[in-house]
mmCIF file of C-alpha atoms in Angstrom:
data_model
loop_
_atom_site.group_PDB
_atom_site.id
_atom_site.type_symbol
_atom_site.label_atom_id
_atom_site.label_comp_id
_atom_site.label_asym_id
_atom_site.label_seq_id
_atom_site.Cartn_x
_atom_site.Cartn_y
_atom_site.Cartn_z
ATOM 1 C CA MET A 1 -0.561 -34.074 50.094
ATOM 2 C CA PRO A 2 1.050 -37.519 50.608
ATOM 3 C CA SER A 3 4.805 -37.756 50.407
ATOM 4 C CA SER A 4 6.327 -39.699 47.531
ATOM 5 C CA ALA A 5 9.633 -40.068 49.379
ATOM 6 C CA PRO A 6 10.775 -43.652 49.849
ATOM 7 C CA SER A 7 9.639 -45.108 53.139
ATOM 8 C CA PRO A 8 10.727 -48.445 54.520
ATOM 9 C CA GLN A 9 7.272 -48.569 56.093
ATOM 10 C CA ASP A 10 5.950 -50.014 52.828
ATOM 11 C CA ALA A 11 7.195 -53.527 53.635
ATOM 12 C CA ASP A 12 7.458 -52.921 57.365
ATOM 13 C CA ALA A 13 3.691 -52.612 57.938
ATOM 14 C CA LEU A 14 2.940 -55.999 56.379
ATOM 15 C CA TYR A 15 5.949 -57.558 58.132
ATOM 16 C CA ALA A 16 4.644 -56.332 61.505
ATOM 17 C CA ALA A 17 1.126 -57.611 60.780
ATOM 18 C CA LEU A 18 2.381 -61.056 59.759
ATOM 19 C CA GLN A 19 4.665 -61.298 62.795
ATOM 20 C CA ALA A 20 1.776 -60.268 65.059
ATOM 21 C CA GLY A 21 -0.421 -63.035 63.624
ATOM 22 C CA PRO A 22 -0.052 -66.679 62.720
ATOM 23 C CA LEU A 23 3.524 -66.255 61.447
ATOM 24 C CA ALA A 24 4.859 -64.868 64.756
ATOM 25 C CA GLY A 25 8.457 -65.915 65.217
ATOM 26 C CA CYS A 26 8.765 -67.376 61.719
ATOM 27 C CA ALA A 27 11.535 -66.311 59.363
ATOM 28 C CA LEU A 28 9.910 -64.202 56.675
ATOM 29 C CA THR A 29 10.710 -61.612 54.060
ATOM 30 C CA VAL A 30 8.223 -59.065 52.761
ATOM 31 C CA LEU A 31 8.478 -57.444 49.325
ATOM 32 C CA HIS A 32 6.606 -54.307 48.314
ATOM 33 C CA ILE A 33 6.991 -53.096 44.727
ATOM 34 C CA GLY A 34 5.935 -49.455 44.661
ATOM 35 C CA ALA A 35 5.773 -46.935 41.856
ATOM 36 C CA GLY A 36 9.046 -45.157 42.625
ATOM 37 C CA HIS A 37 10.858 -47.702 44.759
ATOM 38 C CA SER A 38 10.490 -51.096 46.355
ATOM 39 C CA SER A 39 11.056 -52.096 49.946
ATOM 40 C CA VAL A 40 12.086 -55.278 51.702
ATOM 41 C CA ALA A 41 11.705 -56.282 55.346
ATOM 42 C CA SER A 42 13.210 -59.538 56.615
ATOM 43 C CA GLY A 43 13.670 -61.267 59.946
ATOM 44 C CA SER A 44 12.087 -63.616 62.455
ATOM 45 C CA GLY A 45 11.129 -61.329 65.323
ATOM 46 C CA ALA A 46 8.621 -58.588 66.001
ATOM 47 C CA GLN A 47 10.989 -56.082 64.340
ATOM 48 C CA PRO A 48 12.690 -56.917 61.035
ATOM 49 C CA GLN A 49 16.436 -57.494 61.142
ATOM 50 C CA LEU A 50 16.679 -55.954 57.661
ATOM 51 C CA LEU A 51 14.619 -53.075 56.322
ATOM 52 C CA ARG A 52 15.778 -51.666 52.977
ATOM 53 C CA ILE A 53 14.639 -49.398 50.188
ATOM 54 C CA VAL A 54 15.453 -50.784 46.745
ATOM 55 C CA GLU A 55 15.692 -48.063 44.122
ATOM 56 C CA VAL A 56 13.521 -49.775 41.524
ATOM 57 C CA GLY A 57 9.779 -49.366 41.284
ATOM 58 C CA TYR A 58 7.345 -50.341 38.573
ATOM 59 C CA ARG A 59 6.840 -46.786 37.279
ATOM 60 C CA THR A 60 10.503 -45.706 37.485
ATOM 61 C CA THR A 61 11.699 -48.947 35.891
ATOM 62 C CA ALA A 62 9.131 -48.612 33.121
ATOM 63 C CA ALA A 63 10.104 -44.986 32.465
ATOM 64 C CA ALA A 64 13.849 -45.637 32.519
ATOM 65 C CA CYS A 65 13.972 -48.956 30.672
ATOM 66 C CA LEU A 66 10.728 -49.880 28.916
ATOM 67 C CA ARG A 67 10.657 -47.111 26.356
ATOM 68 C CA HIS A 68 8.478 -48.791 23.720
ATOM 69 C CA GLU A 69 4.853 -49.929 23.778
ATOM 70 C CA PRO A 70 4.886 -52.867 23.896
ATOM 71 C CA PRO A 71 8.388 -53.171 25.374
ATOM 72 C CA THR A 72 11.046 -54.580 23.076
ATOM 73 C CA ALA A 73 13.433 -57.397 23.996
ATOM 74 C CA HIS A 74 16.178 -54.783 24.446
ATOM 75 C CA ASP A 75 13.927 -52.780 26.789
ATOM 76 C CA ILE A 76 13.311 -55.882 28.900
ATOM 77 C CA GLU A 77 17.033 -56.702 28.997
ATOM 78 C CA ASN A 78 17.727 -53.158 30.240
ATOM 79 C CA ALA A 79 15.075 -53.541 32.942
ATOM 80 C CA ILE A 80 16.571 -56.861 34.072
ATOM 81 C CA ALA A 81 20.039 -55.319 34.342
ATOM 82 C CA ALA A 82 18.736 -52.360 36.371
ATOM 83 C CA VAL A 83 16.815 -54.627 38.754
ATOM 84 C CA GLU A 84 19.729 -57.032 39.194
ATOM 85 C CA ASP A 85 22.008 -54.121 40.110
ATOM 86 C CA ALA A 86 19.463 -52.783 42.604
ATOM 87 C CA ILE A 87 18.782 -56.064 44.396
ATOM 88 C CA ALA A 88 22.329 -57.474 44.391
ATOM 89 C CA PRO A 89 23.196 -55.838 47.757
ATOM 90 C CA LEU A 90 20.384 -57.843 49.400
ATOM 91 C CA GLN A 91 21.876 -61.229 48.553
ATOM 92 C CA GLY A 92 22.920 -63.059 51.679
ATOM 93 C CA LEU A 93 21.312 -60.491 54.027
ATOM 94 C CA LEU A 94 17.773 -61.889 54.263
ATOM 95 C CA ALA A 95 16.623 -64.070 57.151
ATOM 96 C CA ALA A 96 17.798 -67.642 56.563
ATOM 97 C CA GLU A 97 15.123 -69.973 55.192
ATOM 98 C CA SER A 98 12.553 -67.181 55.165
ATOM 99 C CA THR A 99 9.385 -67.291 53.113
ATOM 100 C CA LEU A 100 8.510 -64.393 50.806
ATOM 101 C CA HIS A 101 5.242 -62.449 51.257
ATOM 102 C CA THR A 102 3.467 -59.482 49.668
ATOM 103 C CA ALA A 103 0.095 -57.734 49.591
ATOM 104 C CA ASP A 104 0.805 -55.859 46.340
ATOM 105 C CA ALA A 105 -2.046 -55.536 43.857
ATOM 106 C CA GLY A 106 0.463 -55.659 40.972
ATOM 107 C CA ILE A 107 1.820 -59.023 42.086
ATOM 108 C CA ARG A 108 -1.741 -60.273 42.597
ATOM 109 C CA GLN A 109 -2.428 -59.289 38.963
ATOM 110 C CA ILE A 110 0.620 -61.278 37.867
ATOM 111 C CA ALA A 111 -0.714 -64.310 39.755
ATOM 112 C CA LEU A 112 -4.057 -64.006 37.993
ATOM 113 C CA GLN A 113 -2.385 -63.601 34.588
ATOM 114 C CA ALA A 114 -0.280 -66.678 35.411
ATOM 115 C CA GLY A 115 -3.492 -68.676 35.823
ATOM 116 C CA LEU A 116 -3.999 -68.770 39.585
ATOM 117 C CA GLU A 117 -7.579 -68.666 40.808
ATOM 118 C CA ALA A 118 -8.506 -65.403 42.530
ATOM 119 C CA GLN A 119 -8.497 -65.912 46.291
ATOM 120 C CA PRO A 120 -7.705 -63.694 49.292
ATOM 121 C CA GLU A 121 -4.518 -65.713 49.892
ATOM 122 C CA MET A 122 -2.495 -67.140 46.982
ATOM 123 C CA GLU A 123 0.879 -68.791 46.494
ATOM 124 C CA LEU A 124 2.605 -67.870 43.258
ATOM 125 C CA PRO A 125 5.391 -70.305 42.342
ATOM 126 C CA ARG A 126 8.564 -69.017 40.686
ATOM 127 C CA ASP A 127 7.897 -71.397 37.767
ATOM 128 C CA ALA A 128 4.565 -69.692 37.065
ATOM 129 C CA VAL A 129 6.269 -66.282 37.139
ATOM 130 C CA GLU A 130 8.944 -67.599 34.787
ATOM 131 C CA ASN A 131 6.351 -69.043 32.380
ATOM 132 C CA LEU A 132 4.510 -65.718 32.247
ATOM 133 C CA TYR A 133 7.788 -63.844 31.795
ATOM 134 C CA GLN A 134 8.739 -66.171 28.915
ATOM 135 C CA GLN A 135 5.416 -65.411 27.206
ATOM 136 C CA VAL A 136 5.966 -61.665 27.551
ATOM 137 C CA ALA A 137 9.639 -61.874 26.507
ATOM 138 C CA GLY A 138 8.848 -64.188 23.598
ATOM 139 C CA ARG A 139 6.296 -61.772 22.240
ATOM 140 C CA ALA A 140 8.718 -58.865 22.734
ATOM 141 C CA MET A 141 11.339 -60.731 20.704
ATOM 142 C CA ALA A 142 8.722 -61.309 18.001
ATOM 143 C CA GLY A 143 7.832 -57.616 18.064
ATOM 144 C CA GLY A 144 4.366 -57.708 19.617
ATOM 145 C CA ALA A 145 2.399 -57.783 22.818
ATOM 146 C CA ALA A 146 1.430 -61.099 24.341
ATOM 147 C CA PRO A 147 -2.294 -61.559 23.644
ATOM 148 C CA GLY A 148 -4.439 -61.713 26.774
ATOM 149 C CA ILE A 149 -1.541 -60.714 29.024
ATOM 150 C CA GLY A 150 -1.412 -57.370 30.773
ATOM 151 C CA GLY A 151 1.309 -55.915 28.628
ATOM 152 C CA ASP A 152 1.531 -52.309 29.747
ATOM 153 C CA ALA A 153 4.952 -51.135 30.840
ATOM 154 C CA GLY A 154 4.047 -51.036 34.552
ATOM 155 C CA PHE A 155 2.885 -54.651 34.459
ATOM 156 C CA VAL A 156 6.030 -55.752 32.618
ATOM 157 C CA ALA A 157 8.248 -53.817 35.057
ATOM 158 C CA THR A 158 6.506 -55.422 38.053
ATOM 159 C CA LEU A 159 6.909 -58.837 36.439
ATOM 160 C CA VAL A 160 10.638 -58.241 35.855
ATOM 161 C CA ILE A 161 11.205 -56.972 39.417
ATOM 162 C CA LEU A 162 9.345 -59.936 40.915
ATOM 163 C CA ARG A 163 11.110 -62.456 38.673
ATOM 164 C CA GLU A 164 14.556 -61.109 39.504
ATOM 165 C CA CYS A 165 13.795 -61.012 43.247
ATOM 166 C CA LEU A 166 12.595 -64.612 43.209
ATOM 167 C CA GLN A 167 15.613 -65.808 41.215
ATOM 168 C CA HIS A 168 18.417 -63.800 42.782
ATOM 169 C CA LEU A 169 17.199 -63.794 46.364
ATOM 170 C CA GLY A 170 16.557 -67.546 46.355
ATOM 171 C CA PHE A 171 12.782 -67.868 46.725
ATOM 172 C CA ASP A 172 10.748 -70.590 45.019
ATOM 173 C CA ARG A 173 7.422 -68.808 45.587
ATOM 174 C CA ILE A 174 5.751 -65.720 46.964
ATOM 175 C CA ALA A 175 2.722 -65.768 49.247
ATOM 176 C CA ILE A 176 0.211 -63.094 48.311
ATOM 177 C CA VAL A 177 -1.886 -62.044 51.271
ATOM 178 C CA SER A 178 -4.955 -59.876 51.366
ATOM 179 C CA ASP A 179 -4.249 -56.191 51.807
ATOM 180 C CA ARG A 180 -6.594 -56.498 54.794
ATOM 181 C CA ALA A 181 -3.795 -58.359 56.586
ATOM 182 C CA TYR A 182 -2.515 -55.016 57.869
#
């Protein structure tokens, strides 16, 4: 039976694969949004200089904050506050001028919902994340789900976590790599 205990290996495996490939020696940060927690690896060498568990995941955030289906504006505000509190300790600790990477299927789904064409490698700009968030939040304020947008609580939680990481950790985009990268 697999362990559900937080493991920094979540982000570490992709970080190692990227550093062993074409991004060797480049400053990079890897984000993994898991069900029970998220993890971040950051640095510019073979081993990350920072490897942290962040105590927000899409399932735990949805369960703790997004109590209605579809989530209400108040639910989303609660999720934002929880994520901001969880990621605040990372500010200023990430590798300087690093680029943000992930292989998460949930973030790939956000990219597709934001209008990006499905490809093995994608770059999702913060503006596209913000536009999608505004659609979801606007519908929540109006009391309904955004039509055509994955509106389940896990999707919304992943969107909130990604949005807050991009905004508060200073990234203008996230590179989505194939899960075959590692």
